[in-house]
Amino acid sequence: MGVSLALVGYICSQQYVHGIIYSVICLSITTSLPWLFIGRFCQCIVSNALYIVGMATMAENIGSEHMGKIAGLSSILTAAGTCSGPVMAGFLFGIGGYWTAWAGAALFLVADIIMRLLMIETPQKRHHNGSLCAEEPLPSSETGPLLSGDRSSATEEIGGWRFYLCLLRQPRFAAGIVSYFVFALFIASFESTIAMHVRATFGWGVFPVGLLFASIQGPGMILAPLVGVLKDRVGSKVPTTTGFIFLAPFMWALGVAGDERFPWATLGTRGKIIYGVCTTMIGCFMCLLMGVGTMEATATVDELEGLHPGIFGPYGGYSRAVAVTNMTWMSGLLVGPILAGYMVERFGYLELQWVLVVVSLLASVNAAVNLSSASPQKKELDNDFGADEL
């Protein structure tokens, strides 16, 4: 899935992709294991395309200055779909069997395609960009040739590997994807070790483990919109830096709880209480990390497009930039379980938490130095959102 993201981002920057329905049909009618893997592979690729196209479309139509709200809303909808999908599939399977369950999935995809076809495209720049361009004075005949030459050089399109090199050379973009990678690394590390650790340390069963996962993921569904509004107002630097800093002590306490080397954290039910409180606080502070990669990616594309109009071609660079952030997210989800498994088996759970604490503090320094704060123009646009654009 992660390997396909760069290619998917390029394709999405050229045209929209709606091929996921073909992979669903392939998965539903196949009776062969190889075709099952082929259908699942195609489904992963096109699912990435749908995510990238969706985020890029929202950024183009709503504006990257509202990317925090977009990230918060998409987080809630993704969590709601992840929770309700298995329930609905099980309900349909119980009513009508195998084909009814697959028909429900296909029906949702058809509805999605219809809505995308009905969506009004806005290829021109957003309103505030257009107004700025309209207010620029026309060049006089004396300065016309000089400005014409500057404009032609400024609009030289870059593509291929030069596009990604151009983005990675921007400190805010690089810091954003690094922060996104660390965020995914934390989630994957927790999810791959929590169940095993609490079963061995506290003797907990399936239900308490489920509550722990809910304590990590639940705050995101509640706080994501508020964090999105906050990031749109103050930028991603302060919330992301704060999140990484405050995650560190709770991750350390997570490793201390139930460890015999710390008797004060194992007395009676104290270890269980500490562990439960820490997972809840980690879930709360992780909300401050949501959307940092996508926000910085779209803001970087806007900044470069403002300095060099047309540099990313007629379709812009949102899709490819979002694809890079999604690739770093997938990389974090891949590295997290590997790191966690190695550290726990070789050293121990507390040592794993120490590593995550160091990574979190380093990530906070990176965020504080390189991430961006909201510009005055962005704050003004955010205050006017809803009055001028709705």
Short mmCIF file of C-alpha atoms in Angstrom, two decimals:
data_model
loop_
_atom_site.label_atom_id
_atom_site.label_comp_id
_atom_site.label_asym_id
_atom_site.label_seq_id
_atom_site.Cartn_x
_atom_site.Cartn_y
_atom_site.Cartn_z
CA MET A 1 0.00 0.00 0.00
CA GLY A 2 2.69 2.47 0.97
CA VAL A 3 4.80 1.73 -2.11
CA SER A 4 1.94 2.63 -4.44
CA LEU A 5 1.30 6.05 -2.93
CA ALA A 6 3.78 8.07 -4.99
CA LEU A 7 2.40 6.64 -8.24
CA VAL A 8 -1.14 7.12 -7.01
CA GLY A 9 -0.42 10.74 -6.17
CA TYR A 10 0.88 11.38 -9.68
CA ILE A 11 -2.13 9.72 -11.30
CA CYS A 12 -4.53 11.63 -9.07
CA SER A 13 -2.89 14.90 -10.08
CA GLN A 14 -3.83 14.10 -13.67
CA GLN A 15 -7.37 12.75 -13.26
CA TYR A 16 -9.74 11.27 -10.68
CA VAL A 17 -9.79 7.54 -10.03
CA HIS A 18 -12.97 5.59 -9.32
CA GLY A 19 -11.78 2.03 -9.95
CA ILE A 20 -12.34 0.67 -6.49
CA ILE A 21 -15.69 -0.80 -7.54
CA TYR A 22 -13.85 -3.13 -9.94
CA SER A 23 -11.70 -4.45 -7.12
CA VAL A 24 -14.82 -5.02 -4.99
CA ILE A 25 -16.41 -7.00 -7.83
CA CYS A 26 -13.20 -9.01 -8.22
CA LEU A 27 -13.12 -9.79 -4.50
CA SER A 28 -16.78 -10.77 -4.36
CA ILE A 29 -16.90 -13.16 -7.34
CA THR A 30 -13.50 -14.81 -7.04
CA THR A 31 -13.17 -18.41 -5.90
CA SER A 32 -9.40 -18.52 -6.31
CA LEU A 33 -6.83 -17.49 -3.71
CA PRO A 34 -4.50 -15.75 -6.25
CA TRP A 35 -7.39 -13.65 -7.56
CA LEU A 36 -8.35 -12.81 -3.99
CA PHE A 37 -4.87 -11.37 -3.40
CA ILE A 38 -4.99 -9.52 -6.74
CA GLY A 39 -8.35 -7.98 -5.89
CA ARG A 40 -7.14 -6.96 -2.44
CA PHE A 41 -4.01 -5.43 -3.94
CA CYS A 42 -6.06 -3.37 -6.40
CA GLN A 43 -8.41 -2.36 -3.62
CA CYS A 44 -5.52 -1.01 -1.55
CA ILE A 45 -4.18 1.04 -4.45
CA VAL A 46 -7.52 2.57 -5.40
CA SER A 47 -8.45 3.17 -1.75
CA ASN A 48 -5.31 5.27 -1.49
CA ALA A 49 -6.36 7.12 -4.62
CA LEU A 50 -9.78 7.89 -3.17
CA TYR A 51 -8.23 9.21 0.05
CA ILE A 52 -5.70 11.36 -1.79
CA VAL A 53 -8.27 12.72 -4.24
CA GLY A 54 -10.66 13.48 -1.39
CA MET A 55 -8.12 15.42 0.66
CA ALA A 56 -6.78 17.26 -2.40
CA THR A 57 -10.29 18.16 -3.55
CA MET A 58 -11.23 19.55 -0.16
CA ALA A 59 -8.01 21.55 -0.02
CA GLU A 60 -8.63 22.99 -3.48
CA ASN A 61 -12.26 23.92 -2.86
CA ILE A 62 -12.20 24.93 0.80
CA GLY A 63 -8.63 26.20 1.01
CA SER A 64 -5.51 24.98 2.74
CA GLU A 65 -5.98 27.68 5.39
CA HIS A 66 -8.84 25.52 6.69
CA MET A 67 -6.92 22.26 6.53
CA GLY A 68 -7.13 21.80 10.29
CA LYS A 69 -10.92 21.69 10.14
CA ILE A 70 -10.72 19.33 7.17
CA ALA A 71 -8.38 16.99 9.03
CA GLY A 72 -10.60 17.01 12.11
CA LEU A 73 -13.74 16.27 10.13
CA SER A 74 -12.08 13.54 8.07
CA SER A 75 -10.75 11.92 11.26
CA ILE A 76 -14.26 11.71 12.70
CA LEU A 77 -15.76 10.37 9.48
CA THR A 78 -12.97 7.81 9.09
CA ALA A 79 -13.42 6.60 12.65
CA ALA A 80 -17.19 6.44 12.20
CA GLY A 81 -16.83 4.45 8.99
CA THR A 82 -14.29 2.09 10.54
CA CYS A 83 -16.62 1.40 13.46
CA SER A 84 -19.88 1.14 11.52
CA GLY A 85 -18.55 -0.80 8.52
CA PRO A 86 -18.12 -4.18 10.24
CA VAL A 87 -21.44 -3.74 12.04
CA MET A 88 -23.33 -3.05 8.82
CA ALA A 89 -21.55 -5.85 6.97
CA GLY A 90 -22.41 -8.31 9.72
CA PHE A 91 -26.03 -7.13 9.75
CA LEU A 92 -26.39 -7.52 5.97
CA PHE A 93 -24.65 -10.89 6.05
CA GLY A 94 -27.07 -12.09 8.71
CA ILE A 95 -30.07 -10.92 6.70
CA GLY A 96 -29.23 -12.07 3.18
CA GLY A 97 -25.90 -13.85 3.27
CA TYR A 98 -22.69 -13.37 1.32
CA TRP A 99 -23.97 -11.54 -1.75
CA THR A 100 -26.14 -9.15 0.24
CA ALA A 101 -23.11 -8.04 2.26
CA TRP A 102 -21.09 -7.39 -0.91
CA ALA A 103 -24.06 -5.64 -2.55
CA GLY A 104 -24.12 -3.19 0.34
CA ALA A 105 -20.46 -2.30 -0.23
CA ALA A 106 -21.03 -1.90 -3.98
CA LEU A 107 -24.06 0.33 -3.33
CA PHE A 108 -22.00 2.71 -1.22
CA LEU A 109 -19.36 2.89 -3.95
CA VAL A 110 -21.95 3.63 -6.64
CA ALA A 111 -23.37 6.42 -4.48
CA ASP A 112 -19.85 7.78 -3.99
CA ILE A 113 -19.19 7.78 -7.74
CA ILE A 114 -22.49 9.56 -8.43
CA MET A 115 -21.68 12.27 -5.88
CA ARG A 116 -18.23 12.74 -7.36
CA LEU A 117 -19.70 13.08 -10.85
CA LEU A 118 -22.18 15.68 -9.57
CA MET A 119 -19.45 17.63 -7.79
CA ILE A 120 -18.73 21.02 -9.35
CA GLU A 121 -15.07 21.37 -10.23
CA THR A 122 -13.28 24.64 -9.49
CA PRO A 123 -10.09 24.65 -11.57
CA GLN A 124 -9.47 28.33 -10.93
CA LYS A 125 -7.69 29.55 -7.85
CA ARG A 126 -9.60 30.13 -4.64
CA HIS A 127 -11.46 33.36 -4.11
CA HIS A 128 -8.84 35.15 -2.05
CA ASN A 129 -6.09 34.25 -4.47
CA GLY A 130 -8.23 35.34 -7.38
CA SER A 131 -9.03 38.65 -5.75
CA LEU A 132 -5.38 39.32 -5.10
CA CYS A 133 -4.52 38.58 -8.70
CA ALA A 134 -7.36 40.78 -9.93
CA GLU A 135 -6.14 43.71 -7.86
CA GLU A 136 -2.61 43.56 -9.26
CA PRO A 137 -1.92 46.52 -11.60
CA LEU A 138 -1.48 45.73 -15.26
CA PRO A 139 2.10 46.14 -16.51
CA SER A 140 2.88 49.20 -18.58
CA SER A 141 4.31 49.00 -22.07
CA GLU A 142 7.72 50.08 -20.79
CA THR A 143 8.00 47.25 -18.30
CA GLY A 144 5.94 44.72 -20.26
CA PRO A 145 8.78 42.71 -21.87
CA LEU A 146 10.72 42.47 -18.62
CA LEU A 147 7.71 41.25 -16.62
CA SER A 148 6.74 38.90 -19.41
CA GLY A 149 10.13 37.28 -19.28
CA ASP A 150 9.95 36.97 -15.49
CA ARG A 151 6.48 35.43 -15.70
CA SER A 152 7.55 32.83 -18.24
CA SER A 153 10.48 31.79 -16.10
CA ALA A 154 8.35 31.74 -12.96
CA THR A 155 5.72 29.47 -14.52
CA GLU A 156 8.16 26.80 -15.67
CA GLU A 157 6.55 23.53 -14.65
CA ILE A 158 8.46 20.96 -12.64
CA GLY A 159 7.45 17.32 -12.45
CA GLY A 160 8.70 13.84 -11.72
CA TRP A 161 11.36 13.48 -9.07
CA ARG A 162 12.05 17.25 -9.19
CA PHE A 163 8.63 17.89 -7.68
CA TYR A 164 9.37 15.71 -4.65
CA LEU A 165 12.87 17.16 -4.31
CA CYS A 166 11.40 20.65 -4.36
CA LEU A 167 8.97 19.79 -1.57
CA LEU A 168 11.52 17.98 0.59
CA ARG A 169 13.81 21.02 0.45
CA GLN A 170 11.15 23.06 2.26
CA PRO A 171 11.77 22.83 6.05
CA ARG A 172 8.10 23.04 6.99
CA PHE A 173 7.14 20.21 4.64
CA ALA A 174 9.98 17.97 5.82
CA ALA A 175 9.13 18.68 9.45
CA GLY A 176 5.47 17.97 8.79
CA ILE A 177 6.03 14.54 7.29
CA VAL A 178 8.54 13.64 10.02
CA SER A 179 5.97 14.57 12.66
CA TYR A 180 3.36 12.53 10.81
CA PHE A 181 5.74 9.56 10.68
CA VAL A 182 6.36 9.76 14.44
CA PHE A 183 2.61 10.03 15.08
CA ALA A 184 1.98 6.83 13.11
CA LEU A 185 4.96 5.18 14.81
CA PHE A 186 3.43 5.84 18.23
CA ILE A 187 0.02 4.49 17.27
CA ALA A 188 1.45 1.32 15.73
CA SER A 189 3.78 0.74 18.69
CA PHE A 190 0.96 1.05 21.20
CA GLU A 191 -1.50 -1.11 19.31
CA SER A 192 1.02 -3.89 18.72
CA THR A 193 2.12 -4.20 22.37
CA ILE A 194 -0.75 -3.13 24.63
CA ALA A 195 -2.74 -6.38 24.50
CA MET A 196 0.26 -8.60 25.17
CA HIS A 197 1.68 -6.36 27.91
CA VAL A 198 -1.48 -5.92 29.99
CA ARG A 199 -2.29 -9.62 29.73
CA ALA A 200 1.14 -10.57 31.04
CA THR A 201 1.38 -7.79 33.64
CA PHE A 202 -2.17 -7.32 34.91
CA GLY A 203 -3.87 -10.49 33.69
CA TRP A 204 -6.51 -8.53 31.77
CA GLY A 205 -8.77 -10.18 29.22
CA VAL A 206 -10.30 -9.08 25.96
CA PHE A 207 -12.82 -6.56 27.32
CA PRO A 208 -10.33 -4.45 29.36
CA VAL A 209 -7.97 -4.45 26.39
CA GLY A 210 -10.79 -3.17 24.21
CA LEU A 211 -11.42 -0.38 26.69
CA LEU A 212 -7.75 0.60 26.53
CA PHE A 213 -7.90 0.86 22.75
CA ALA A 214 -11.07 2.93 23.09
CA SER A 215 -9.31 5.24 25.55
CA ILE A 216 -6.61 5.91 22.96
CA GLN A 217 -8.84 6.31 19.91
CA GLY A 218 -11.94 7.77 21.59
CA PRO A 219 -10.61 11.25 22.47
CA GLY A 220 -9.76 11.79 18.82
CA MET A 221 -13.39 11.50 17.78
CA ILE A 222 -14.40 14.14 20.34
CA LEU A 223 -11.47 16.57 20.27
CA ALA A 224 -10.50 16.41 16.58
CA PRO A 225 -12.80 19.26 15.43
CA LEU A 226 -11.65 21.52 18.26
CA VAL A 227 -8.01 20.78 17.52
CA GLY A 228 -8.65 21.48 13.84
CA VAL A 229 -10.07 24.92 14.62
CA LEU A 230 -7.14 25.61 16.95
CA LYS A 231 -4.57 24.67 14.31
CA ASP A 232 -6.25 26.83 11.69
CA ARG A 233 -6.03 29.80 14.06
CA VAL A 234 -2.53 29.42 15.51
CA GLY A 235 -0.83 27.11 13.01
CA SER A 236 0.51 23.62 13.59
CA LYS A 237 3.73 24.56 15.42
CA VAL A 238 2.40 25.18 18.94
CA PRO A 239 -0.18 22.33 19.10
CA THR A 240 2.20 19.75 17.60
CA THR A 241 5.11 20.76 19.81
CA THR A 242 2.86 20.72 22.88
CA GLY A 243 1.52 17.30 21.96
CA PHE A 244 4.95 15.74 21.62
CA ILE A 245 6.20 17.30 24.87
CA PHE A 246 3.25 16.18 26.98
CA LEU A 247 3.21 12.70 25.46
CA ALA A 248 6.69 11.99 26.85
CA PRO A 249 5.90 11.78 30.62
CA PHE A 250 2.78 9.69 30.07
CA MET A 251 4.65 7.25 27.84
CA TRP A 252 7.28 6.90 30.56
CA ALA A 253 4.57 6.27 33.18
CA LEU A 254 3.02 3.72 30.84
CA GLY A 255 6.19 1.65 31.06
CA VAL A 256 6.58 2.16 34.80
CA ALA A 257 3.05 0.95 35.66
CA GLY A 258 3.25 -2.66 36.80
CA ASP A 259 7.05 -2.83 36.58
CA GLU A 260 8.58 -4.54 39.64
CA ARG A 261 11.54 -2.16 39.56
CA PHE A 262 9.12 0.58 40.69
CA PRO A 263 7.27 -0.75 43.77
CA TRP A 264 5.24 2.45 44.15
CA ALA A 265 3.68 1.77 40.74
CA THR A 266 2.74 -1.86 41.47
CA LEU A 267 1.15 -1.59 44.91
CA GLY A 268 -2.38 -3.02 44.85
CA THR A 269 -4.36 -1.77 41.89
CA ARG A 270 -2.20 1.32 41.51
CA GLY A 271 -0.44 -0.02 38.42
CA LYS A 272 -3.74 -0.72 36.65
CA ILE A 273 -5.05 2.75 37.46
CA ILE A 274 -1.85 4.43 36.29
CA TYR A 275 -1.90 2.47 33.04
CA GLY A 276 -5.54 3.30 32.30
CA VAL A 277 -5.08 7.00 33.07
CA CYS A 278 -1.94 7.18 30.93
CA THR A 279 -3.58 5.61 27.89
CA THR A 280 -6.45 8.10 28.16
CA MET A 281 -4.11 11.09 28.44
CA ILE A 282 -2.02 9.78 25.55
CA GLY A 283 -5.18 9.59 23.46
CA CYS A 284 -6.00 13.20 24.36
CA PHE A 285 -2.58 14.62 23.55
CA MET A 286 -2.31 12.58 20.35
CA CYS A 287 -5.20 14.66 19.05
CA LEU A 288 -2.80 17.59 18.84
CA LEU A 289 -0.78 15.69 16.24
CA MET A 290 -3.67 15.02 13.87
CA GLY A 291 -3.37 16.40 10.36
CA VAL A 292 0.08 17.94 10.80
CA GLY A 293 1.49 16.32 7.66
CA THR A 294 -1.44 17.24 5.42
CA MET A 295 -1.60 20.80 6.75
CA GLU A 296 2.06 21.48 6.10
CA ALA A 297 1.92 19.76 2.69
CA THR A 298 -0.95 21.86 1.37
CA ALA A 299 0.45 25.05 2.91
CA THR A 300 3.82 24.39 1.27
CA VAL A 301 2.19 23.84 -2.12
CA ASP A 302 0.25 27.10 -1.71
CA GLU A 303 3.40 28.98 -0.74
CA LEU A 304 5.37 27.71 -3.73
CA GLU A 305 2.45 28.31 -6.10
CA GLY A 306 2.18 31.85 -4.78
CA LEU A 307 5.86 32.53 -5.43
CA HIS A 308 5.94 30.70 -8.78
CA PRO A 309 2.45 30.46 -10.31
CA GLY A 310 1.94 27.33 -12.40
CA ILE A 311 5.09 25.65 -11.12
CA PHE A 312 3.22 22.39 -10.43
CA GLY A 313 1.23 22.29 -13.65
CA PRO A 314 -2.44 22.88 -14.46
CA TYR A 315 -3.68 20.40 -11.84
CA GLY A 316 -1.52 21.75 -9.02
CA GLY A 317 0.50 19.73 -6.55
CA TYR A 318 -1.99 18.89 -3.80
CA SER A 319 -2.47 15.26 -4.81
CA ARG A 320 1.23 14.47 -5.01
CA ALA A 321 1.99 16.31 -1.77
CA VAL A 322 -0.80 14.50 0.10
CA ALA A 323 0.48 11.22 -1.36
CA VAL A 324 3.89 11.85 0.21
CA THR A 325 2.35 12.52 3.61
CA ASN A 326 0.26 9.37 3.34
CA MET A 327 3.39 7.41 2.41
CA THR A 328 5.16 8.62 5.55
CA TRP A 329 2.09 7.67 7.59
CA MET A 330 2.13 4.15 6.17
CA SER A 331 5.87 3.95 6.81
CA GLY A 332 5.29 4.80 10.46
CA LEU A 333 2.63 2.11 10.72
CA LEU A 334 5.13 -0.34 9.23
CA VAL A 335 8.12 0.59 11.39
CA GLY A 336 6.13 0.88 14.64
CA PRO A 337 5.34 -2.83 15.20
CA ILE A 338 8.84 -3.85 14.11
CA LEU A 339 10.48 -1.44 16.57
CA ALA A 340 8.06 -2.33 19.36
CA GLY A 341 8.44 -6.07 18.89
CA TYR A 342 12.23 -5.90 18.81
CA MET A 343 12.51 -3.67 21.88
CA VAL A 344 10.04 -5.66 24.00
CA GLU A 345 11.57 -9.05 23.17
CA ARG A 346 15.18 -7.90 23.43
CA PHE A 347 15.01 -5.43 26.33
CA GLY A 348 11.54 -4.94 27.80
CA TYR A 349 8.39 -2.82 27.74
CA LEU A 350 9.86 -0.02 29.86
CA GLU A 351 12.85 0.25 27.54
CA LEU A 352 10.49 0.57 24.57
CA GLN A 353 8.73 3.45 26.29
CA TRP A 354 12.09 5.13 26.95
CA VAL A 355 12.85 4.97 23.22
CA LEU A 356 9.45 6.46 22.41
CA VAL A 357 10.04 9.22 24.98
CA VAL A 358 13.33 10.18 23.32
CA VAL A 359 11.70 10.11 19.88
CA SER A 360 8.85 12.28 21.14
CA LEU A 361 11.19 14.89 22.62
CA LEU A 362 13.28 15.00 19.44
CA ALA A 363 10.10 15.36 17.40
CA SER A 364 9.02 18.26 19.61
CA VAL A 365 12.29 20.07 18.86
CA ASN A 366 11.82 19.44 15.14
CA ALA A 367 8.26 20.77 15.31
CA ALA A 368 9.22 23.85 17.33
CA VAL A 369 12.02 24.79 14.94
CA ASN A 370 10.58 23.99 11.53
CA LEU A 371 6.78 23.95 11.64
CA SER A 372 4.86 27.09 10.80
CA SER A 373 2.59 29.36 12.76
CA ALA A 374 -0.51 30.94 11.28
CA SER A 375 0.27 34.05 9.25
CA PRO A 376 -1.78 37.24 9.76
CA GLN A 377 -3.37 36.72 6.34
CA LYS A 378 -4.36 33.20 7.26
CA LYS A 379 -5.91 34.37 10.54
CA GLU A 380 -7.90 37.00 8.66
CA LEU A 381 -9.15 34.42 6.17
CA ASP A 382 -10.06 32.07 9.01
CA ASN A 383 -12.08 34.79 10.72
CA ASP A 384 -13.92 35.52 7.47
CA PHE A 385 -14.63 31.85 6.73
CA GLY A 386 -18.34 31.34 6.55
CA ALA A 387 -19.14 34.94 5.75
CA ASP A 388 -17.53 35.22 2.33
CA GLU A 389 -17.13 31.68 1.08
CA LEU A 390 -20.36 30.01 2.19
#
